[in-house]
mmCIF file of C-alpha atoms and ligand atoms in Angstrom:
data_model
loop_
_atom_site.group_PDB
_atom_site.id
_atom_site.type_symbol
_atom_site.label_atom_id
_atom_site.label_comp_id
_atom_site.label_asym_id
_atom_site.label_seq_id
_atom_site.Cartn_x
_atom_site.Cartn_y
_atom_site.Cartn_z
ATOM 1 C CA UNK C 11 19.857 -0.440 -11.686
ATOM 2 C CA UNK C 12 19.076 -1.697 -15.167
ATOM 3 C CA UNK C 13 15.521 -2.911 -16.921
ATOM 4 C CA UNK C 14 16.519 -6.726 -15.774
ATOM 5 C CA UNK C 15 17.517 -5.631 -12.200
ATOM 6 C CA UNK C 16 14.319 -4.000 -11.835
ATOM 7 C CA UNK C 17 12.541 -6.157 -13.697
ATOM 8 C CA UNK C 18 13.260 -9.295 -11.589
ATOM 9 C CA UNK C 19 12.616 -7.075 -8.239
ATOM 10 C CA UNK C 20 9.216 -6.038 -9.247
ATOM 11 C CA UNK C 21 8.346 -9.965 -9.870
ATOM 12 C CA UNK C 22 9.960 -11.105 -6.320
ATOM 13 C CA UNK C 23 6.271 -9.796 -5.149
ATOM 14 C CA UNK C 24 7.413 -7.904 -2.478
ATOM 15 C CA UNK C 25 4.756 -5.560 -1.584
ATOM 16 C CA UNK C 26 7.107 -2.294 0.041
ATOM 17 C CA UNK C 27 8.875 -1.815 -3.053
ATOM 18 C CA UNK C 28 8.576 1.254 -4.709
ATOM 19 C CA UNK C 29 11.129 2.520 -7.829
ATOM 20 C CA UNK C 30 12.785 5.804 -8.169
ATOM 21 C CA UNK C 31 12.172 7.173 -4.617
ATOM 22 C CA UNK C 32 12.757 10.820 -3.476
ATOM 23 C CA UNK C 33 15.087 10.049 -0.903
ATOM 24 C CA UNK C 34 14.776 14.113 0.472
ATOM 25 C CA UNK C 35 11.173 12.448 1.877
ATOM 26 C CA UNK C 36 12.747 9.694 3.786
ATOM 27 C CA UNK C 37 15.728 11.392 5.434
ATOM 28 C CA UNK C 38 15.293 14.697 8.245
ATOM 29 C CA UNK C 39 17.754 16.697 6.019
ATOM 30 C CA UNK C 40 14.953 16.423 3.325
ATOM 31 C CA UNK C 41 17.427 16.732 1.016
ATOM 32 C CA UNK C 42 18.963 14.262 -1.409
ATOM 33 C CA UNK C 43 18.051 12.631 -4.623
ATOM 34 C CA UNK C 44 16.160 9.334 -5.749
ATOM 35 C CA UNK C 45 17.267 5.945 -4.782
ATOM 36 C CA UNK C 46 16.704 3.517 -7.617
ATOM 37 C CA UNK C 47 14.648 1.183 -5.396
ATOM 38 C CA UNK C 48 13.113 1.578 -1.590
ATOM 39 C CA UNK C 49 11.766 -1.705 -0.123
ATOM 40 C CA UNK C 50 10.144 -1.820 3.480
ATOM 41 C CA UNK C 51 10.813 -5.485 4.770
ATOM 42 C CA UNK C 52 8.413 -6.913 7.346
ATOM 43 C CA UNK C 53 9.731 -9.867 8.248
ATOM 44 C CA UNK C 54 13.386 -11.896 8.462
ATOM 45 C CA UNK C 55 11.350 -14.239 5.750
ATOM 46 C CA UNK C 56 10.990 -11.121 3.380
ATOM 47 C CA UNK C 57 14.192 -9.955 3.985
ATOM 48 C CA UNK C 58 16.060 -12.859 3.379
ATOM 49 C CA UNK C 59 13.773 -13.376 -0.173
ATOM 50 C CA UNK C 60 14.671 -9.782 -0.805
ATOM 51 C CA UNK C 61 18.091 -10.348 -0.307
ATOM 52 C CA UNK C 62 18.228 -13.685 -2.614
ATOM 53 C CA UNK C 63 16.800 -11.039 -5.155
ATOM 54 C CA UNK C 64 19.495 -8.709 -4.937
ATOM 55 C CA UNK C 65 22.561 -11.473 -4.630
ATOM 56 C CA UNK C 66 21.257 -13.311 -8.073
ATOM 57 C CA UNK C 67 20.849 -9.763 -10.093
ATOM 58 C CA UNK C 68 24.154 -8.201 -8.253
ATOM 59 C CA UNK C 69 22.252 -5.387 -7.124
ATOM 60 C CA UNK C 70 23.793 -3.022 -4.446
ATOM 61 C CA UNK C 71 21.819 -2.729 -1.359
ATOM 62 C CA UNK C 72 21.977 -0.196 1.571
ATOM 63 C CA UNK C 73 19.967 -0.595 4.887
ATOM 64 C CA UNK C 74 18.621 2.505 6.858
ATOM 65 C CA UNK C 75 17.019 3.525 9.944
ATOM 66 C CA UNK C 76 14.978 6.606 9.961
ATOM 67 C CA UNK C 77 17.153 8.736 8.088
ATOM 68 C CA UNK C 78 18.510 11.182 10.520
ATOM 69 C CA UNK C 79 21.822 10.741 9.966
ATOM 70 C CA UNK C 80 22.016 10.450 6.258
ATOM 71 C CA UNK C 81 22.980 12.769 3.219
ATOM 72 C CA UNK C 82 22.003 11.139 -0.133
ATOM 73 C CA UNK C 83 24.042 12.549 -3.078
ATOM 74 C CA UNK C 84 21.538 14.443 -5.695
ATOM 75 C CA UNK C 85 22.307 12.415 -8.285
ATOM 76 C CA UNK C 86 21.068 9.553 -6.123
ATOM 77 C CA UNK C 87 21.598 5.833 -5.375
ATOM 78 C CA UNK C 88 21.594 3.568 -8.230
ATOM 79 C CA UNK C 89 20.763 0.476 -5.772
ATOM 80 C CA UNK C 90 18.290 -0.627 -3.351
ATOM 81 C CA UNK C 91 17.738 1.195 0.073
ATOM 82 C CA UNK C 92 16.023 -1.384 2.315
ATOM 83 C CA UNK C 93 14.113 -0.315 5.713
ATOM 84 C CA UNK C 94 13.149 -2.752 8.760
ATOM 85 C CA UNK C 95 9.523 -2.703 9.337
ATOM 86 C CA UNK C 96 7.023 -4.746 11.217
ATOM 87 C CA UNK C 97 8.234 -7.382 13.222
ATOM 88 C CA UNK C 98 11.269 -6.026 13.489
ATOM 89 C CA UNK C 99 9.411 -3.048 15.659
ATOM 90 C CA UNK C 100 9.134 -5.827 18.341
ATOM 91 C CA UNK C 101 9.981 -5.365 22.000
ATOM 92 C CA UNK C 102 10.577 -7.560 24.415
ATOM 93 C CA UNK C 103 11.583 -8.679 28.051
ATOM 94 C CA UNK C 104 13.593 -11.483 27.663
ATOM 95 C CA UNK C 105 14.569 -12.324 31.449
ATOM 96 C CA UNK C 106 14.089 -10.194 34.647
ATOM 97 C CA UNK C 107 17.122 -10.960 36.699
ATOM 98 C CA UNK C 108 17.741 -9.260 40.261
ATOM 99 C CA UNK C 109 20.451 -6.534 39.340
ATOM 100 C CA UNK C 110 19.144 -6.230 35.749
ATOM 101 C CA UNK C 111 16.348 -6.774 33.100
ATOM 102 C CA UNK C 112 17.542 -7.786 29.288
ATOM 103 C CA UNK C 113 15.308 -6.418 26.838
ATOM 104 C CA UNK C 114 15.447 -7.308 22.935
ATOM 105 C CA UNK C 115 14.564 -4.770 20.454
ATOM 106 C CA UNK C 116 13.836 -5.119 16.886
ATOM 107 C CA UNK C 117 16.316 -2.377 14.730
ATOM 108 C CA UNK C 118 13.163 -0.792 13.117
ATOM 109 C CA UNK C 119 12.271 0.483 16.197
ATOM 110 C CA UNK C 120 11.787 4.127 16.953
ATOM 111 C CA UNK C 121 14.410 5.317 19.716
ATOM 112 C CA UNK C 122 11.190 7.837 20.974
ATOM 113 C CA UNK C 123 8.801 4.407 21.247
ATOM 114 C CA UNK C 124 12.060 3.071 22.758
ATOM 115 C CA UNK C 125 12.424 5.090 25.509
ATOM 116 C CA UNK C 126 8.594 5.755 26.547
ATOM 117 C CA UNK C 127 8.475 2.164 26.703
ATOM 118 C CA UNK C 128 11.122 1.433 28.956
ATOM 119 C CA UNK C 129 10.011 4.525 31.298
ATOM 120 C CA UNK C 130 6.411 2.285 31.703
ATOM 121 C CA UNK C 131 8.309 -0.604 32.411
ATOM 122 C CA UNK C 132 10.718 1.046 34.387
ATOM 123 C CA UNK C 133 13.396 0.360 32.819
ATOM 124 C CA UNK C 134 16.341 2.556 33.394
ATOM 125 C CA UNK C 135 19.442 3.104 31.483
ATOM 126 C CA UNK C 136 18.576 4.189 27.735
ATOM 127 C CA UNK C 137 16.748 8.318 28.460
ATOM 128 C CA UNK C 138 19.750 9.996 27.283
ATOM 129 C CA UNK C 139 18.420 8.922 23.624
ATOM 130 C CA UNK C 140 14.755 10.452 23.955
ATOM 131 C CA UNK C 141 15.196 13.462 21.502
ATOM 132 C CA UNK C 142 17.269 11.518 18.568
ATOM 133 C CA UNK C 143 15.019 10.728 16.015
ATOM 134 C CA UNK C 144 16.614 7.570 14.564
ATOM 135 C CA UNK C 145 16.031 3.926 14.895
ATOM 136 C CA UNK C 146 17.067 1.070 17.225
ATOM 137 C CA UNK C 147 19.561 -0.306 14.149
ATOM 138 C CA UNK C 148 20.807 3.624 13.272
ATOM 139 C CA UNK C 149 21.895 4.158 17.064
ATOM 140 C CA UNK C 150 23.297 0.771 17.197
ATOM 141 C CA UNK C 151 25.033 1.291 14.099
ATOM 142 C CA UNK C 152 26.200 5.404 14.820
ATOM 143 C CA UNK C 153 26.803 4.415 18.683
ATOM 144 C CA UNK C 154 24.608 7.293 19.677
ATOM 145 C CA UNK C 155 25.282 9.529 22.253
ATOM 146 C CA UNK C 156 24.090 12.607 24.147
ATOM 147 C CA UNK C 157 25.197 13.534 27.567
ATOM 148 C CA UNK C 158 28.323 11.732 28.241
ATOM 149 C CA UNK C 159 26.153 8.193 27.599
ATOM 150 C CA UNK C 160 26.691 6.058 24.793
ATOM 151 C CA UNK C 161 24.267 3.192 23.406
ATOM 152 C CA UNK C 162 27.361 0.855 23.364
ATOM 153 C CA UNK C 163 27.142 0.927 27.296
ATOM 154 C CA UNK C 164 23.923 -0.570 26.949
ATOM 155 C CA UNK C 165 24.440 -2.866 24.414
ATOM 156 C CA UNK C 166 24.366 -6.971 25.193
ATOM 157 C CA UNK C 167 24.157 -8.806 21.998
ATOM 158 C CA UNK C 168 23.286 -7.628 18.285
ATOM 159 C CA UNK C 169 21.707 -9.924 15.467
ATOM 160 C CA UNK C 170 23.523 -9.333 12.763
ATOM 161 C CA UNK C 171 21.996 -10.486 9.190
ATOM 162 C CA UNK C 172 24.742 -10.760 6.016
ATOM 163 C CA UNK C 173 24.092 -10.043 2.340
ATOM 164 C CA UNK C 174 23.911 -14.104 2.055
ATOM 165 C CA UNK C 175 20.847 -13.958 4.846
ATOM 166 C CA UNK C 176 22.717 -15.728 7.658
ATOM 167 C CA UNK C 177 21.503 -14.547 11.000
ATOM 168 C CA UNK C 178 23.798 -14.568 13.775
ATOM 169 C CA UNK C 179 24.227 -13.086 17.297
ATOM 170 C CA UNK C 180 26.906 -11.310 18.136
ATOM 171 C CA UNK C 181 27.928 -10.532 22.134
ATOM 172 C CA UNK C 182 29.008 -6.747 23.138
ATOM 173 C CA UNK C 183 32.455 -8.391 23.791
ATOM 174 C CA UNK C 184 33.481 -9.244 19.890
ATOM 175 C CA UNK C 185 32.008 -5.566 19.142
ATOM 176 C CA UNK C 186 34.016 -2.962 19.392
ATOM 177 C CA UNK C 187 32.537 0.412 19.774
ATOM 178 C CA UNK C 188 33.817 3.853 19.740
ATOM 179 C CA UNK C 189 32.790 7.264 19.246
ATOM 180 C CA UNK C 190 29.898 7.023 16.707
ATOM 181 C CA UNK C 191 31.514 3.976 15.475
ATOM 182 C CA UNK C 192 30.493 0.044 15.675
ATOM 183 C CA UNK C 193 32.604 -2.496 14.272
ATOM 184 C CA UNK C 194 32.787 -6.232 14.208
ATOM 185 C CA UNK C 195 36.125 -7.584 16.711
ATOM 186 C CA UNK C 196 37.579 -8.448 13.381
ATOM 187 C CA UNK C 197 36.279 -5.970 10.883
ATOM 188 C CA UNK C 198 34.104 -3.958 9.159
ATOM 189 C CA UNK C 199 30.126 -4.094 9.636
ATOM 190 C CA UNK C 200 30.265 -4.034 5.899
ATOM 191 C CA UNK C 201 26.298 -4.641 4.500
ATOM 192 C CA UNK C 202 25.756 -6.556 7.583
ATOM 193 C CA UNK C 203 22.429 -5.371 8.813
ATOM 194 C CA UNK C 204 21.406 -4.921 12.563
ATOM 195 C CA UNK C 205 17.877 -7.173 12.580
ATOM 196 C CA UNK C 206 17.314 -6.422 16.936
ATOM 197 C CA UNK C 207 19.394 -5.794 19.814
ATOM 198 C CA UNK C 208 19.595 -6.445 23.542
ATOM 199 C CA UNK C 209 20.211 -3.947 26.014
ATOM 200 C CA UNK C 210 20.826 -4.858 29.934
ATOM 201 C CA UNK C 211 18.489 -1.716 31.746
ATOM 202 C CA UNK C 212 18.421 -1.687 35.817
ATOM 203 C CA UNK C 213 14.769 -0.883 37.372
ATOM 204 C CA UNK C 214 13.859 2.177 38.425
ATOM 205 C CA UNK C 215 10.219 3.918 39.278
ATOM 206 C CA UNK C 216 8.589 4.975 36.173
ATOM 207 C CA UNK C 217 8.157 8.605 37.121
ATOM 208 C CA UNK C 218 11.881 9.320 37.803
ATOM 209 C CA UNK C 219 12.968 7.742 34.694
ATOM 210 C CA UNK C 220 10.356 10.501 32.947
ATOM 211 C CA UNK C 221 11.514 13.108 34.662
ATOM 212 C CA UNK C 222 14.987 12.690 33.416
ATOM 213 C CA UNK C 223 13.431 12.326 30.446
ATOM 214 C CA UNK C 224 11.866 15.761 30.449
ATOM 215 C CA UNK C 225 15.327 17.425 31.412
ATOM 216 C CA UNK C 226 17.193 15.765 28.777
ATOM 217 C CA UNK C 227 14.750 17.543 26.706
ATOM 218 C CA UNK C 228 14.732 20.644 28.231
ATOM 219 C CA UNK C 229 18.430 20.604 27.529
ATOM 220 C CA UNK C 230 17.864 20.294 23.894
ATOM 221 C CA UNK C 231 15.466 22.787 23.118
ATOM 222 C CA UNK C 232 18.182 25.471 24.699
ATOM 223 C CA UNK C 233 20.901 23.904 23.101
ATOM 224 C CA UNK C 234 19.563 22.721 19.405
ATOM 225 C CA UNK C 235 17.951 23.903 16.476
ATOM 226 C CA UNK C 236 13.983 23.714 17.435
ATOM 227 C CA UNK C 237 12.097 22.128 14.068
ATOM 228 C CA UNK C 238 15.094 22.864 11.523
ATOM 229 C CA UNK C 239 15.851 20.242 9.187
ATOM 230 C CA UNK C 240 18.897 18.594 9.669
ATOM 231 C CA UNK C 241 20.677 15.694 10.358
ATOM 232 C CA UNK C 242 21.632 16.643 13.987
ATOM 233 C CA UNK C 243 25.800 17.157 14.388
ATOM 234 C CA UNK C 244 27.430 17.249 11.164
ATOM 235 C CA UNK C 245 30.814 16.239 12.009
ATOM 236 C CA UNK C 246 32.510 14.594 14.594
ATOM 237 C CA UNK C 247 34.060 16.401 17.356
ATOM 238 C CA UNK C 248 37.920 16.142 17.202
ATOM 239 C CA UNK C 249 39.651 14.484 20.106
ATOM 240 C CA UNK C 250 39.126 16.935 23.314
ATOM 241 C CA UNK C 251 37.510 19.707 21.348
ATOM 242 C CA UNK C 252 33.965 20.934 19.554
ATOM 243 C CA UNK C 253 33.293 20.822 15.973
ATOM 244 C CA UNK C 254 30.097 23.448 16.818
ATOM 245 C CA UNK C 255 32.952 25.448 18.968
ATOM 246 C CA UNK C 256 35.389 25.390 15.789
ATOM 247 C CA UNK C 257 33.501 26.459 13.320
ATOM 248 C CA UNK C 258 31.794 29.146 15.711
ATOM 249 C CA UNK C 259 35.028 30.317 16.243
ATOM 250 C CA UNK C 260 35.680 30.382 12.430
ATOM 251 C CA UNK C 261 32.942 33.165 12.506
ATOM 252 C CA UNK C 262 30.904 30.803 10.164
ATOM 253 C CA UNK C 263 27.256 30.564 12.779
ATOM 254 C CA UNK C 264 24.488 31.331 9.869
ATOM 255 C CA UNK C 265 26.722 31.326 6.983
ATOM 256 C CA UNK C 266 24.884 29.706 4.214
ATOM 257 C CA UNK C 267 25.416 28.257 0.579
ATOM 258 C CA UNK C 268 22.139 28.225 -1.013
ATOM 259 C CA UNK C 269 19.571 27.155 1.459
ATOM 260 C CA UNK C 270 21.663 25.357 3.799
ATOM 261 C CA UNK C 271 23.186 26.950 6.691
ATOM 262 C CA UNK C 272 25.185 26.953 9.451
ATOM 263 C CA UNK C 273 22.276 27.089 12.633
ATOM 264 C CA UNK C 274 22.663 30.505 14.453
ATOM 265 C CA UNK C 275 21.756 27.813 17.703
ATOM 266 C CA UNK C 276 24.216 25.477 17.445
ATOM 267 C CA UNK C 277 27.122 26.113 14.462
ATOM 268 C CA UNK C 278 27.875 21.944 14.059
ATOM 269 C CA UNK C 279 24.258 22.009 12.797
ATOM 270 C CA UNK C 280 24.312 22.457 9.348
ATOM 271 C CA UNK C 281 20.210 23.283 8.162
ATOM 272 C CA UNK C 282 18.315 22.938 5.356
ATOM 273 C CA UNK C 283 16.378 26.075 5.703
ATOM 274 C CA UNK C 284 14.082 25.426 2.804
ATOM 275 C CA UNK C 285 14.887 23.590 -0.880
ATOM 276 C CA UNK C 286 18.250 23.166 -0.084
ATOM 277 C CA UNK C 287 20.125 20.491 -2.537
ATOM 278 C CA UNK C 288 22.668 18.118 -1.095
ATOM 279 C CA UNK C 289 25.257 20.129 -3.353
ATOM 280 C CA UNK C 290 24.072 23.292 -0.818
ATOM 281 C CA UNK C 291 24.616 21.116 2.062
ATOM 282 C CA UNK C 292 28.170 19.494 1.067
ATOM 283 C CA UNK C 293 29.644 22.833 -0.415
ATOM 284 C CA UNK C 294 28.826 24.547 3.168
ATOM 285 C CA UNK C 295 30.498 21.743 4.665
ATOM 286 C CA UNK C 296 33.645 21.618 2.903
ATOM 287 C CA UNK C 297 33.629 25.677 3.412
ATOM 288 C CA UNK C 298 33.780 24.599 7.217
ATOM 289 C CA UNK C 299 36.184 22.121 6.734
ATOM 290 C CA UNK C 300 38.338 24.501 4.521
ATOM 291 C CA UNK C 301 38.155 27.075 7.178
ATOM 292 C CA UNK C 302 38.454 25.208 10.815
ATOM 293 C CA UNK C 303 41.728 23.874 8.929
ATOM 294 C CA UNK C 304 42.812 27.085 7.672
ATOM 295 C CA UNK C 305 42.382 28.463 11.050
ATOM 296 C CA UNK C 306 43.026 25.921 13.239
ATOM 297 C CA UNK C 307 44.844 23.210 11.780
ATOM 298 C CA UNK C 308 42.380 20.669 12.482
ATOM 299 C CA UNK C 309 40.559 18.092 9.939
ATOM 300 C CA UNK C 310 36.633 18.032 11.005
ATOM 301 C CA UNK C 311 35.388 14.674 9.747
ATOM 302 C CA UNK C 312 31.770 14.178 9.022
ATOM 303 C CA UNK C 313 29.317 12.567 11.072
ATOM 304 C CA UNK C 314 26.994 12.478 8.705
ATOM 305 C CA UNK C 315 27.023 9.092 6.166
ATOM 306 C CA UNK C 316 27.274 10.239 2.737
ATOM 307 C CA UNK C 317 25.562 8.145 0.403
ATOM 308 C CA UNK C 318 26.551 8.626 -3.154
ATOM 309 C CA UNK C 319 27.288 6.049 -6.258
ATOM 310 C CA UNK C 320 30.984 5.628 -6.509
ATOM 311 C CA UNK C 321 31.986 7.394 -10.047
HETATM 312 C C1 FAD T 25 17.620 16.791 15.518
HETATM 313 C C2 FAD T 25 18.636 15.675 15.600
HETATM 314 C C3 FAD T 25 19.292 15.434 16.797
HETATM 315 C C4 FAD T 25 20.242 14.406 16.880
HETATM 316 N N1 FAD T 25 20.879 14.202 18.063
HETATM 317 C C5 FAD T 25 21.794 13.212 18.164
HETATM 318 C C6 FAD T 25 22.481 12.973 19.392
HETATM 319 O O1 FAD T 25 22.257 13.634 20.409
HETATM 320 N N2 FAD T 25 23.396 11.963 19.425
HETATM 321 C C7 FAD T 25 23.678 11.189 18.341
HETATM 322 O O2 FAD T 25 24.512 10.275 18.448
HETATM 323 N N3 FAD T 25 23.039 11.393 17.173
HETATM 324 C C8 FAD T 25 22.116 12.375 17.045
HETATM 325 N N4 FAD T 25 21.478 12.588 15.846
HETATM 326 C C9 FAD T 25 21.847 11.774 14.665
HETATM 327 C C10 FAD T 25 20.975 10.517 14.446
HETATM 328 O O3 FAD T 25 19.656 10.718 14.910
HETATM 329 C C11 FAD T 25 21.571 9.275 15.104
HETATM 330 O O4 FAD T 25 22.844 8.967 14.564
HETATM 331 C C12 FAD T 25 20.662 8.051 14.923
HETATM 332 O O5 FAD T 25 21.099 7.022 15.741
HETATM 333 C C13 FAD T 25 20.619 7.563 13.470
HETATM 334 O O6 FAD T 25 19.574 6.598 13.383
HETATM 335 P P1 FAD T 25 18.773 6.374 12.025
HETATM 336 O O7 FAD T 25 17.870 5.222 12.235
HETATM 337 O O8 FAD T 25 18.121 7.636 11.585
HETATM 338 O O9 FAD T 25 19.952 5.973 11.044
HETATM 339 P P2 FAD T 25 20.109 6.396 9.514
HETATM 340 O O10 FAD T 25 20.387 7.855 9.434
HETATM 341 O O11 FAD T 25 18.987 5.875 8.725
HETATM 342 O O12 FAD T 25 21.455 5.610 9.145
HETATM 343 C C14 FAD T 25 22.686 5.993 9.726
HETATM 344 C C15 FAD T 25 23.740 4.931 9.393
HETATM 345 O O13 FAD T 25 23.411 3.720 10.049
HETATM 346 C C16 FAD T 25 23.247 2.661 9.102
HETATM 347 N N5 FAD T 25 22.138 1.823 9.578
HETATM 348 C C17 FAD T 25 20.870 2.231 9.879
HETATM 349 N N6 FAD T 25 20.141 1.182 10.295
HETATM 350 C C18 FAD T 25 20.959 0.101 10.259
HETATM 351 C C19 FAD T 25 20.797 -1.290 10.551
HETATM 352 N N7 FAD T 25 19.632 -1.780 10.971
HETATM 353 N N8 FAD T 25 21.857 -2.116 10.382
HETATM 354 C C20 FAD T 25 23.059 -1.640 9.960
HETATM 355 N N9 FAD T 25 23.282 -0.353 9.651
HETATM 356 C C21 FAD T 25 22.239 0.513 9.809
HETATM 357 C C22 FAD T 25 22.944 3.352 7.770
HETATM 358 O O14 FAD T 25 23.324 2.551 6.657
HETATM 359 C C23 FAD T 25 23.819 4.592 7.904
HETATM 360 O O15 FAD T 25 25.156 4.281 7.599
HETATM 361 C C24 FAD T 25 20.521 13.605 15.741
HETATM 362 C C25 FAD T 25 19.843 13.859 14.542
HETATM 363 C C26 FAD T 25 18.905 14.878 14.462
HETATM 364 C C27 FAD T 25 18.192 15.113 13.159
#
């Protein structure tokens, strides 16, 4: 971003903008180097100003959730990483029918806040998410999934905002989702942000809905990486197969490159175990790539966005 780029940003008077932002703070890796700008939009008013700003000075613009499912290069991001805050925490019922209720959630929203809110409204249909710690527009955006449930199968309508600041809704039908994938019917999501989403729940009581609750996350603790940073599963897992049981079976559980490692608890995990650079973190990836190949003949493809500039 030059001095007139950031110039003309710092006069749109757009009060959660901050310059030259330590990404490793925003993202659970905490790894990663500075984006050039971070702006925390409250409002689809501010966003669309914001994004007026960045058409007219051809500024590059990426939109995140909470970060867990992010690696920023070290050398950074040279444009502006935007964040949904404030109204677009909001949640709603929008209409109680007999065999469903449709809620709408803003894409700031925590998936935690999510999913304690639905239990006291007993709402039913979205527990397998308690435990990620993304957003509403992250596990749109990833399709999240844990358990053998997807968001997707949730999912009723997105609003979708473009780099212009056109709004629209979009139904489930002209999405089309796949494994930790969502894509418009006929293309890309591109920079389209997700602004809120509805998801059809059915009713149940409150107090079963918490108990599943509590055994999803009684399966996690066994099965994950208690308080390690990370970004949760690094790669995908190939078609009827594990990444975690690949690369276990590569020998590679705790191997490290600098401070990152492979999690002794759960081998797709790849950890920052203190300091670790997002160099640390990508070489011990491609090692695991190299090697579940070498081994095994099979490509492991990252989960994990990568953000970096393009050279
Ligand atoms: C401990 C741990 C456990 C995890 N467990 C799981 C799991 O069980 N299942 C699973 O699927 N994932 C899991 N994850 C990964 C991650 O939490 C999910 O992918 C989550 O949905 C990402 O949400 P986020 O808000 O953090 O997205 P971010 O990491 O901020 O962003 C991820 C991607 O989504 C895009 N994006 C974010 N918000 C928007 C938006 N509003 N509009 C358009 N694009 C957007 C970003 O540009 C980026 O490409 C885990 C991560 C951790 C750290």
């Amino acid at each position: 971003m030059n001095g007139r780029q950031r110039a003309r940003l710092a006069a749109s008077g757009l009060a959660g903008l901050r310059f030259d932002v330590p990404m490793r703070e925003h993202c659970t890796f905490r790894a990663g180097g500075p984006a050039a700008s971070l702006i925390d939009v409250q409002s689809v008013e501010e966003l669309r100003r914001l994004l007026a700003v960045l058409a007219e000075e051809e500024i590059k613009f990426l939109v995140i959730g909470r970060g867990s499912n992010l690696l920023v290069a070290d050398s950074g991001y040279s444009g502006a990483v935007i964040r949904l805050k404030g109204e677009f925490n909001a949640l709603v019922v929008q209409e109680r029918g007999p065999d469903f209720t449709m809620i709408k959630v803003g894409a700031g929203c925590a998936l935690g806040k999510l999913v304690s809110w639905c239990g006291g409204q007993g709402l039913a249909g979205l527990e397998f998410l308690v435990g990620i710690p993304g957003s509403v527009g992250g596990a749109v955006r990833m399709n999240a999934g844990a358990w053998g449930c997807e968001t997707g199968a949730r999912l009723a309508a997105i609003e979708l905002v473009d780099k212009t600041g056109h709004i629209r809704q979009i139904a489930a039908a002209e999405l089309r989702l796949s494994y930790r994938k969502l894509a418009l019917a006929d293309g890309e999501l591109g920079s389209g942000m997700i602004t809120a989403a509805w998801f059809h729940l059915a009713a149940d009581q409150p107090e079963q809905i918490r108990s599943r609750c509590a055994a999803y996350l009684e399966r996690r603790k066994g099965k994950q990486p208690a308080g390690a940073a990370s970004a949760g599963s690094f790669f995908k897992n190939p078609p009827d197969d594990f990444a975690g049981r690949l690369i276990e079976a590569a020998g590679l559980k705790g191997a490290s490159c600098g401070a990152a490692m492979i999690s002794p608890v759960h081998a797709n995990f790849l950890v920052n175990s203190g300091g670790a650079t997002a160099a640390d973190i990508l070489a011990l990836a491609e090692r695991a790539q190299a090697e579940v190949f070498a081994r095994f003949g099979i490509r492991l493809e990252p989960e994990v966005k990568i953000i970096r500039d393009e050279a």
